[in-house]
PDB file of C-alpha atoms and ligand atoms in Angstrom:
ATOM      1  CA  UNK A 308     -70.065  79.447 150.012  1.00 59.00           C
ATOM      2  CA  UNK A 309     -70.668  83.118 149.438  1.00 64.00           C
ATOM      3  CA  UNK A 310     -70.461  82.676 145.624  1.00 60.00           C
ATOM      4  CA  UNK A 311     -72.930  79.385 146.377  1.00 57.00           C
ATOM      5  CA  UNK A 312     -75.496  81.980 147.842  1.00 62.00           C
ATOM      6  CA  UNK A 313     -74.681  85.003 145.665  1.00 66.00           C
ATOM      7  CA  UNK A 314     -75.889  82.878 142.670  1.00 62.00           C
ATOM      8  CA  UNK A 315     -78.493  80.326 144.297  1.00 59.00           C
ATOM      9  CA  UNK A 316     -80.522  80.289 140.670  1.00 61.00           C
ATOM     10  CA  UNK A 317     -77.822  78.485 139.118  1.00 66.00           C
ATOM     11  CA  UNK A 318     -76.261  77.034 141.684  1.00 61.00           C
ATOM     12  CA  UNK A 319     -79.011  75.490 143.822  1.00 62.00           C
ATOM     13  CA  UNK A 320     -77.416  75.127 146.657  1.00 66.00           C
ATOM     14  CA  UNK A 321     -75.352  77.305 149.428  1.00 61.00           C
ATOM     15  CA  UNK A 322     -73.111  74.511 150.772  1.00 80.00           C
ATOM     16  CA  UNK A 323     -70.563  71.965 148.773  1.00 89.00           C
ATOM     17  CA  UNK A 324     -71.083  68.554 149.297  1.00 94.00           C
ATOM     18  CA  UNK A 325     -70.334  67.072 151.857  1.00 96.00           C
ATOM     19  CA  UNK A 326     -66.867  64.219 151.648  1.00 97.00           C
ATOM     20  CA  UNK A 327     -70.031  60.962 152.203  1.00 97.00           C
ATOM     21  CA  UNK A 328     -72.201  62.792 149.319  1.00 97.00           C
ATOM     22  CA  UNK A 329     -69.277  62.383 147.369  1.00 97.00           C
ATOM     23  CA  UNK A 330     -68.173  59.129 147.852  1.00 97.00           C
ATOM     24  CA  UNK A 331     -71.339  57.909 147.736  1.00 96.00           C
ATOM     25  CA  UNK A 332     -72.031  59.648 144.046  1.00 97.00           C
ATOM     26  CA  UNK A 333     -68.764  57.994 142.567  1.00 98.00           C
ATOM     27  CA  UNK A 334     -69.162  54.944 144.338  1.00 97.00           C
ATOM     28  CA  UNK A 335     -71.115  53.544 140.913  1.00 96.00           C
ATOM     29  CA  UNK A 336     -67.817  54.323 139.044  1.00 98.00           C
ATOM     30  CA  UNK A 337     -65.063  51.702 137.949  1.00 98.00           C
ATOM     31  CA  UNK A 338     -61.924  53.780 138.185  1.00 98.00           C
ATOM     32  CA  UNK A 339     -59.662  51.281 136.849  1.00 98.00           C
ATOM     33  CA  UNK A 340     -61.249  51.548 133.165  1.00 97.00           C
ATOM     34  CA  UNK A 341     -62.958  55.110 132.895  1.00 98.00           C
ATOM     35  CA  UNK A 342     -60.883  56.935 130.400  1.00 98.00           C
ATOM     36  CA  UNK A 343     -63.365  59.792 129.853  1.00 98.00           C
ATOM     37  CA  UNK A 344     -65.383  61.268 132.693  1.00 98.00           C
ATOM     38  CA  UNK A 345     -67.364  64.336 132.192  1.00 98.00           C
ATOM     39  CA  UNK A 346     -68.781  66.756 134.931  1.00 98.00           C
ATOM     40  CA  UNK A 347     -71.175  69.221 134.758  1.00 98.00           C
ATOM     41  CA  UNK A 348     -71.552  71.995 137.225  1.00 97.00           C
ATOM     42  CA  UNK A 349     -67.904  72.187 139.223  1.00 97.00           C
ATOM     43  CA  UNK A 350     -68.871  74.453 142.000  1.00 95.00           C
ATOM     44  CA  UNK A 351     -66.353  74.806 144.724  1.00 95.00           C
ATOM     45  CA  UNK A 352     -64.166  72.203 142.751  1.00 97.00           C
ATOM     46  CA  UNK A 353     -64.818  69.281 145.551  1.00 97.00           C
ATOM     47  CA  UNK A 354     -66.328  66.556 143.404  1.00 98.00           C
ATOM     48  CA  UNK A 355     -63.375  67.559 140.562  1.00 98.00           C
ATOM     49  CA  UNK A 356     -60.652  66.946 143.359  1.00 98.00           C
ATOM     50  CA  UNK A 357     -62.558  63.597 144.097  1.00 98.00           C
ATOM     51  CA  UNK A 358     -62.364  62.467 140.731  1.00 98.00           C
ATOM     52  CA  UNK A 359     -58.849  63.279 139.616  1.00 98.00           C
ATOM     53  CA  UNK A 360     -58.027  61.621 143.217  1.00 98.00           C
ATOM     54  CA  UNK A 361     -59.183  58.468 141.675  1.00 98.00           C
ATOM     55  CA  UNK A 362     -58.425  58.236 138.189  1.00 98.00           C
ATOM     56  CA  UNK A 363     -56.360  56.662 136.008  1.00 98.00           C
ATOM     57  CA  UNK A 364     -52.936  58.652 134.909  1.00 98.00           C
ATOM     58  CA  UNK A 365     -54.364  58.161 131.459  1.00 98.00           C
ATOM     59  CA  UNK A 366     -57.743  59.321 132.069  1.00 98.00           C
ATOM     60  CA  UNK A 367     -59.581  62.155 130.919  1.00 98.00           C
ATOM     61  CA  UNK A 368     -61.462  64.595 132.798  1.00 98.00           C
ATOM     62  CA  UNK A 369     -63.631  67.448 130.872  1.00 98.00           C
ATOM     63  CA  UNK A 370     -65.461  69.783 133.453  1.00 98.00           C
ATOM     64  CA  UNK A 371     -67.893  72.423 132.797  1.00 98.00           C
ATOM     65  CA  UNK A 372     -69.213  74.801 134.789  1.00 98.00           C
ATOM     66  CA  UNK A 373     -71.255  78.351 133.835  1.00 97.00           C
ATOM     67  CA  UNK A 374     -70.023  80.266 136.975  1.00 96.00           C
ATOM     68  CA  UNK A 375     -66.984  82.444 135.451  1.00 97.00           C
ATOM     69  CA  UNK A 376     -65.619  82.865 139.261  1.00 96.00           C
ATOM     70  CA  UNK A 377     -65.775  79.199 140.083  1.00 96.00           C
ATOM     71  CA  UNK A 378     -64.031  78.248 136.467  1.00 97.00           C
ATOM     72  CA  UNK A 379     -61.464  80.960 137.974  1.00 97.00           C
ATOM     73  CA  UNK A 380     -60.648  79.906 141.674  1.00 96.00           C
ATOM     74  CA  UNK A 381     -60.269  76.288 139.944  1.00 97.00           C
ATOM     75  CA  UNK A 382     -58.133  76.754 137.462  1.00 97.00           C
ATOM     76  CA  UNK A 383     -56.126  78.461 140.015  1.00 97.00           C
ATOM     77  CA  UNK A 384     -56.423  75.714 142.961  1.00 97.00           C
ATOM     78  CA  UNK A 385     -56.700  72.816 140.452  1.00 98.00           C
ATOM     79  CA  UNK A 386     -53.452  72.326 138.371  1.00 97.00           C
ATOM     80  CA  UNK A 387     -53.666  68.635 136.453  1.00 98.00           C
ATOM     81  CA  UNK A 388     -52.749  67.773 133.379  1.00 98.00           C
ATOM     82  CA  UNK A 389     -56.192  65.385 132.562  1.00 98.00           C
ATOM     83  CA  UNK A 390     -58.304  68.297 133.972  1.00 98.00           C
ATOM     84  CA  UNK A 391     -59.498  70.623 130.823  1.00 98.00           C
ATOM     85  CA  UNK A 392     -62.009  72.819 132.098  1.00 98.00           C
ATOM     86  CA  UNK A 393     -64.789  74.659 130.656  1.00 98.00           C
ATOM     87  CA  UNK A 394     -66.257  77.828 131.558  1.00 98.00           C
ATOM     88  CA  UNK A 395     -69.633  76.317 129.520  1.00 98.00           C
ATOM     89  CA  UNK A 396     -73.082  75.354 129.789  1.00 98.00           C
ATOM     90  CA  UNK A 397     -73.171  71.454 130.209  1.00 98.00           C
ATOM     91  CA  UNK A 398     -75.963  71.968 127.422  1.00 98.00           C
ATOM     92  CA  UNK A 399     -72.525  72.080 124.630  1.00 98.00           C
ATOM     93  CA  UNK A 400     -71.509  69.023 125.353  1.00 98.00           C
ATOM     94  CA  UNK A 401     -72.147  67.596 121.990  1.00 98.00           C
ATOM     95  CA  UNK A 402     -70.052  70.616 120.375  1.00 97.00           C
ATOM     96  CA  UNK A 403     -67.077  69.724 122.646  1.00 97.00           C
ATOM     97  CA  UNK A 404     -67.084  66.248 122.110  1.00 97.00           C
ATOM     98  CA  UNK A 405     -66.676  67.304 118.140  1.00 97.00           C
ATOM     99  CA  UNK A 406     -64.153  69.735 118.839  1.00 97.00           C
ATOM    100  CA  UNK A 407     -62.096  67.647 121.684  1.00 96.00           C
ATOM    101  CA  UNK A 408     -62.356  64.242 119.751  1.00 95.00           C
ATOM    102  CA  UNK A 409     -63.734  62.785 122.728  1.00 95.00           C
ATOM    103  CA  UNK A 410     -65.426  59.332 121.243  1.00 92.00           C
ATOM    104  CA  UNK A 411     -67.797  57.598 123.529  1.00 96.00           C
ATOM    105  CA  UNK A 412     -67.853  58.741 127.883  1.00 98.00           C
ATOM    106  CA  UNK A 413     -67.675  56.302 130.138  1.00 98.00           C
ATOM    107  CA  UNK A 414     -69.176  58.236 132.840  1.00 98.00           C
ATOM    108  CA  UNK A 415     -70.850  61.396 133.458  1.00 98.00           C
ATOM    109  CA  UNK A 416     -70.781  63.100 137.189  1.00 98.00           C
ATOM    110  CA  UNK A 417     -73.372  66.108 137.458  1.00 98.00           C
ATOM    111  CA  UNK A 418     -74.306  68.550 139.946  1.00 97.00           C
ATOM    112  CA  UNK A 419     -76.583  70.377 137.728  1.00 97.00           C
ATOM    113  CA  UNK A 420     -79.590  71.701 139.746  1.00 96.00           C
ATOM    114  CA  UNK A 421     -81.763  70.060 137.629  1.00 96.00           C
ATOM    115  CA  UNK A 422     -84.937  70.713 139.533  1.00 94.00           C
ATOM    116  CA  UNK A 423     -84.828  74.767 139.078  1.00 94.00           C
ATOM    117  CA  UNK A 424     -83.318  74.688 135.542  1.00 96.00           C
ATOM    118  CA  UNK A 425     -85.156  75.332 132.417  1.00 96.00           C
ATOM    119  CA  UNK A 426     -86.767  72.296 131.144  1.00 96.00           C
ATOM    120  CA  UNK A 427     -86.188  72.168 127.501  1.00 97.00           C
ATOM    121  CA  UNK A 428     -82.173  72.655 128.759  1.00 98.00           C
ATOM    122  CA  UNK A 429     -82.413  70.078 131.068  1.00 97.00           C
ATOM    123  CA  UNK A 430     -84.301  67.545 128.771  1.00 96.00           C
ATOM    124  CA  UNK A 431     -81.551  68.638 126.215  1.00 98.00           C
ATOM    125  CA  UNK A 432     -78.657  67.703 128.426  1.00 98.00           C
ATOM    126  CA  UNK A 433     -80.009  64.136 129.526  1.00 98.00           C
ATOM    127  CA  UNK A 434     -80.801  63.701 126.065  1.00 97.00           C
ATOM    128  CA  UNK A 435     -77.488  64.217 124.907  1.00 98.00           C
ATOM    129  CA  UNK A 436     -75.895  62.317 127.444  1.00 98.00           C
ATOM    130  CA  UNK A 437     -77.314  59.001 127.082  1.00 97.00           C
ATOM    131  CA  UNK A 438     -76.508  59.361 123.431  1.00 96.00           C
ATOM    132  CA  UNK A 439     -73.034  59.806 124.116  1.00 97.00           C
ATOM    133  CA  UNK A 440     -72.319  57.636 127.104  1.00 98.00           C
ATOM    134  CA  UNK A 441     -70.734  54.687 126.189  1.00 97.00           C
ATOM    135  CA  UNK A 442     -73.066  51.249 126.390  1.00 96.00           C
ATOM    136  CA  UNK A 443     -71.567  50.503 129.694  1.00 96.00           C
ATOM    137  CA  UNK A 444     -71.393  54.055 130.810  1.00 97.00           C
ATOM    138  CA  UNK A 445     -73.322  55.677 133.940  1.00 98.00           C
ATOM    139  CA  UNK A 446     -74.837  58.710 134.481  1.00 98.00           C
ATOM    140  CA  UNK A 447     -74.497  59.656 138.144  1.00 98.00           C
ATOM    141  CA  UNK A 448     -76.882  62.422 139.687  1.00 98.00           C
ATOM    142  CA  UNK A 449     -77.421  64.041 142.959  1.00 97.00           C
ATOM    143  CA  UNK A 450     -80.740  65.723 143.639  1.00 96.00           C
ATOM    144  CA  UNK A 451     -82.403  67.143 146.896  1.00 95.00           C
ATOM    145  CA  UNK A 452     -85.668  65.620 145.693  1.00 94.00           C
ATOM    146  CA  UNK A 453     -86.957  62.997 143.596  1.00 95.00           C
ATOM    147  CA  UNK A 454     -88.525  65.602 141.364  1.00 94.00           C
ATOM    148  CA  UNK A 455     -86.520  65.006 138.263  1.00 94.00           C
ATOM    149  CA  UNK A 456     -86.990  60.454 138.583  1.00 96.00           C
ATOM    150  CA  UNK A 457     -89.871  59.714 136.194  1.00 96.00           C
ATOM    151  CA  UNK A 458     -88.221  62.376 133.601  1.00 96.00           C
ATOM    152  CA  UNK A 459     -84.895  60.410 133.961  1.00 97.00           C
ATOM    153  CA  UNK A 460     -86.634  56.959 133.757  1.00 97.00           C
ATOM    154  CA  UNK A 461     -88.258  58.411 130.669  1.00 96.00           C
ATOM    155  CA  UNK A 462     -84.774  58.636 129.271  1.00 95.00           C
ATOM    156  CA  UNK A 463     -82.524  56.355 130.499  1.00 96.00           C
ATOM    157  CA  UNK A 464     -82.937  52.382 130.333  1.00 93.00           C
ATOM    158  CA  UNK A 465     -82.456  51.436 133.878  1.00 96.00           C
ATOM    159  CA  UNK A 466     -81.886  54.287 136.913  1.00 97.00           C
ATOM    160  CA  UNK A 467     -81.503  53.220 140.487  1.00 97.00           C
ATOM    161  CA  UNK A 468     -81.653  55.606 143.576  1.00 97.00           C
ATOM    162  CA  UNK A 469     -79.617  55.791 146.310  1.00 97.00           C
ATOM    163  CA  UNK A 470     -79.794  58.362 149.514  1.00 95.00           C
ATOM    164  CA  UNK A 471     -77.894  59.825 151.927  1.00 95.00           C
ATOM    165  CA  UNK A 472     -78.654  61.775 155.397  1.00 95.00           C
ATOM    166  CA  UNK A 473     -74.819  63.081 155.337  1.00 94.00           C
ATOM    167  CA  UNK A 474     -75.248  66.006 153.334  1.00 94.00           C
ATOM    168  CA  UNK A 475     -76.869  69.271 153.915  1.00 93.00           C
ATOM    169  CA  UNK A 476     -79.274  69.130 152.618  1.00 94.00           C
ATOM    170  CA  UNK A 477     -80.102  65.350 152.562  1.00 96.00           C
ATOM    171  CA  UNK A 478     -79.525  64.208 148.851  1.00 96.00           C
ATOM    172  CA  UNK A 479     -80.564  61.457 146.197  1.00 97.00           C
ATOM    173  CA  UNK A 480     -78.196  59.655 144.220  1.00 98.00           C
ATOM    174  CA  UNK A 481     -79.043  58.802 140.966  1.00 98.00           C
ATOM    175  CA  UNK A 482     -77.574  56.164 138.850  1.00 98.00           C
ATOM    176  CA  UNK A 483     -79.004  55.961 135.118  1.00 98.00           C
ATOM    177  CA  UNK A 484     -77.918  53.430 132.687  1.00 97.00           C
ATOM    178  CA  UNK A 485     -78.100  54.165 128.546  1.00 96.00           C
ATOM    179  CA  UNK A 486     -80.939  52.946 127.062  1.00 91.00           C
ATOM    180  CA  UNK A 487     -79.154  49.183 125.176  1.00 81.00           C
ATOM    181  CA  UNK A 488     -78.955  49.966 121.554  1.00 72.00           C
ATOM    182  CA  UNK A 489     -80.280  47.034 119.158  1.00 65.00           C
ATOM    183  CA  UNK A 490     -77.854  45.272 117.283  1.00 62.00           C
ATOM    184  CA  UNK A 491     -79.546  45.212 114.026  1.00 61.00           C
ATOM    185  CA  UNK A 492     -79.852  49.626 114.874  1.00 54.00           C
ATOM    186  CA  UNK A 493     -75.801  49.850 115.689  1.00 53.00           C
ATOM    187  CA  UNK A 494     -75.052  47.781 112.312  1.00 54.00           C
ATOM    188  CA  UNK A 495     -74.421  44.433 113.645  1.00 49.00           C
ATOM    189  CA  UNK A 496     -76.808  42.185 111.385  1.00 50.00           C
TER     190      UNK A 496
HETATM  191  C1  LIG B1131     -75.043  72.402 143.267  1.00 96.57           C
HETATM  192  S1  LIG B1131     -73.778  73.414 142.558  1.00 96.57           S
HETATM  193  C2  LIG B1131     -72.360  72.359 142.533  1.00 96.57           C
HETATM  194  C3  LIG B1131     -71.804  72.237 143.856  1.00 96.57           C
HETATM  195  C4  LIG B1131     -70.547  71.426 143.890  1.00 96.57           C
HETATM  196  N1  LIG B1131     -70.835  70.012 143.898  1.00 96.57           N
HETATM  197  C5  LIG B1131     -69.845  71.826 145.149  1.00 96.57           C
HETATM  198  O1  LIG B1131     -69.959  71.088 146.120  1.00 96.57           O
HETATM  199  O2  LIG B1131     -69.230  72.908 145.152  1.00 96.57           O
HETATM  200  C6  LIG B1131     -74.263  73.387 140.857  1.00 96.57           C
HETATM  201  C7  LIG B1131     -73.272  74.028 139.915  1.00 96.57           C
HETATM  202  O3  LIG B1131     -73.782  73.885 138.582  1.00 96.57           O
HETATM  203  C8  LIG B1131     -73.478  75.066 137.859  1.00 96.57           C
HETATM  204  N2  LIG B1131     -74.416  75.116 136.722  1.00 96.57           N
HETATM  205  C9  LIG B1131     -75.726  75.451 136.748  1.00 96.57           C
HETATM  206  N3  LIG B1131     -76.257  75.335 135.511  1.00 96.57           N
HETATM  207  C10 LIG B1131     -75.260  74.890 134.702  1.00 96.57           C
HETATM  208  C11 LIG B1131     -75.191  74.552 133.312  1.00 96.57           C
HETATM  209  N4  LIG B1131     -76.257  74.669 132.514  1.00 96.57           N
HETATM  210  N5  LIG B1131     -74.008  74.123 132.804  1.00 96.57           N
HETATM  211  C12 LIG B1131     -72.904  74.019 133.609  1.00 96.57           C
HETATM  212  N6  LIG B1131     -72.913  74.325 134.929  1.00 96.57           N
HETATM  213  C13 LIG B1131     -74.074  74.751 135.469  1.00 96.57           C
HETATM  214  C14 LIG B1131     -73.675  76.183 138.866  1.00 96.57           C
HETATM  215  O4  LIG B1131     -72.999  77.355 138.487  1.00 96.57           O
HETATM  216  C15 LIG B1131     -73.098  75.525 140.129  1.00 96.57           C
HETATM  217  O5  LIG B1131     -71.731  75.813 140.294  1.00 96.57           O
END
């Protein structure tokens, strides 16, 4: 919590989310075939815990997070071997995916505080991410306001909203679809 407040620009928050945010966020998710999950912005570590909780033993988890002391207290409370963790901005995601050999994501989980981020960074990120999602692949979003909706509708093909009262504070949960790539565009005519 202290390191929540002491950095409240990035973070965006002084509180982790609560245990219903959570399982309501990764409720959208199909653990029994995501291979390759992505997070961006790990925090206290709570949504990372959720997620290895759930996954496959031959799943994949990459997590990046900008906060040096949160990428520290992890790596220290967190020891799994699908877990590689990034002290990065979620912005070089397309450089990791080169350098890990990643292929396509089947889901990505952010916490980024999209709402007080810069916007060219934040239209970069979404950008990137529905480009590298796989065609069934989700991109799931939790937001104190609707704020960042049209700008996500703008980008993904189909987003649906969800809520919930159980968090401090209350929180949207957004779940954006990739935008369905033509055949004839991904070489299959
Ligand atoms: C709302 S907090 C996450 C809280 C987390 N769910 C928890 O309960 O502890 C957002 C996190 O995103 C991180 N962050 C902000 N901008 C980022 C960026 N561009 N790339 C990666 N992480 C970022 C912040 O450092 C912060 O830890």
């Amino acid at each position: 919590m202290i390191e929540h407040i002491k950095h409240i620009k990035t973070s965006g928050t002084i509180v982790r989310s609560s245990p219903f945010l959570i399982k309501r966020l990764l409720r959208g998710i199909d653990f029994r075939r995501a291979r390759t999950v992505v997070q961006f912005g790990v925090g206290t570590g709570c949504i990372t815990r959720a997620l290895l909780g759930r996954m496959r033993s031959d799943a994949r988890l990459i997590s990046l997070e900008l906060n040096p002391v949160f990428v520290g207290e992890c790596r220290e409370e967190i020891r799994d071997r699908r877990l590689t963790l990034r002290q990065a901005c979620a912005g070089s995601l397309p450089s990791l995916v080169d350098e890990l050999g990643l292929g396509r994501i089947d889901y990505i989980v952010s916490s980024l505080p999209l709402a007080i981020m810069d916007d060219e960074l934040v239209e970069r990120i979404i950008m990137a991410s529905e480009d590298l999602l796989a065609p069934d692949g989700l991109f799931l979003q939790y937001q104190y306001s609707l704020s960042q909706r049209s700008m996500l509708e703008r980008r993904f093909g189909d987003v649906r909203v969800g809520f919930t009262l159980a968090n401090i504070p209350p929180a949207f949960v957004y779940e954006c679809t990739p935008t369905a790539t033509p055949v004839a565009a991904a070489g299959g005519l």
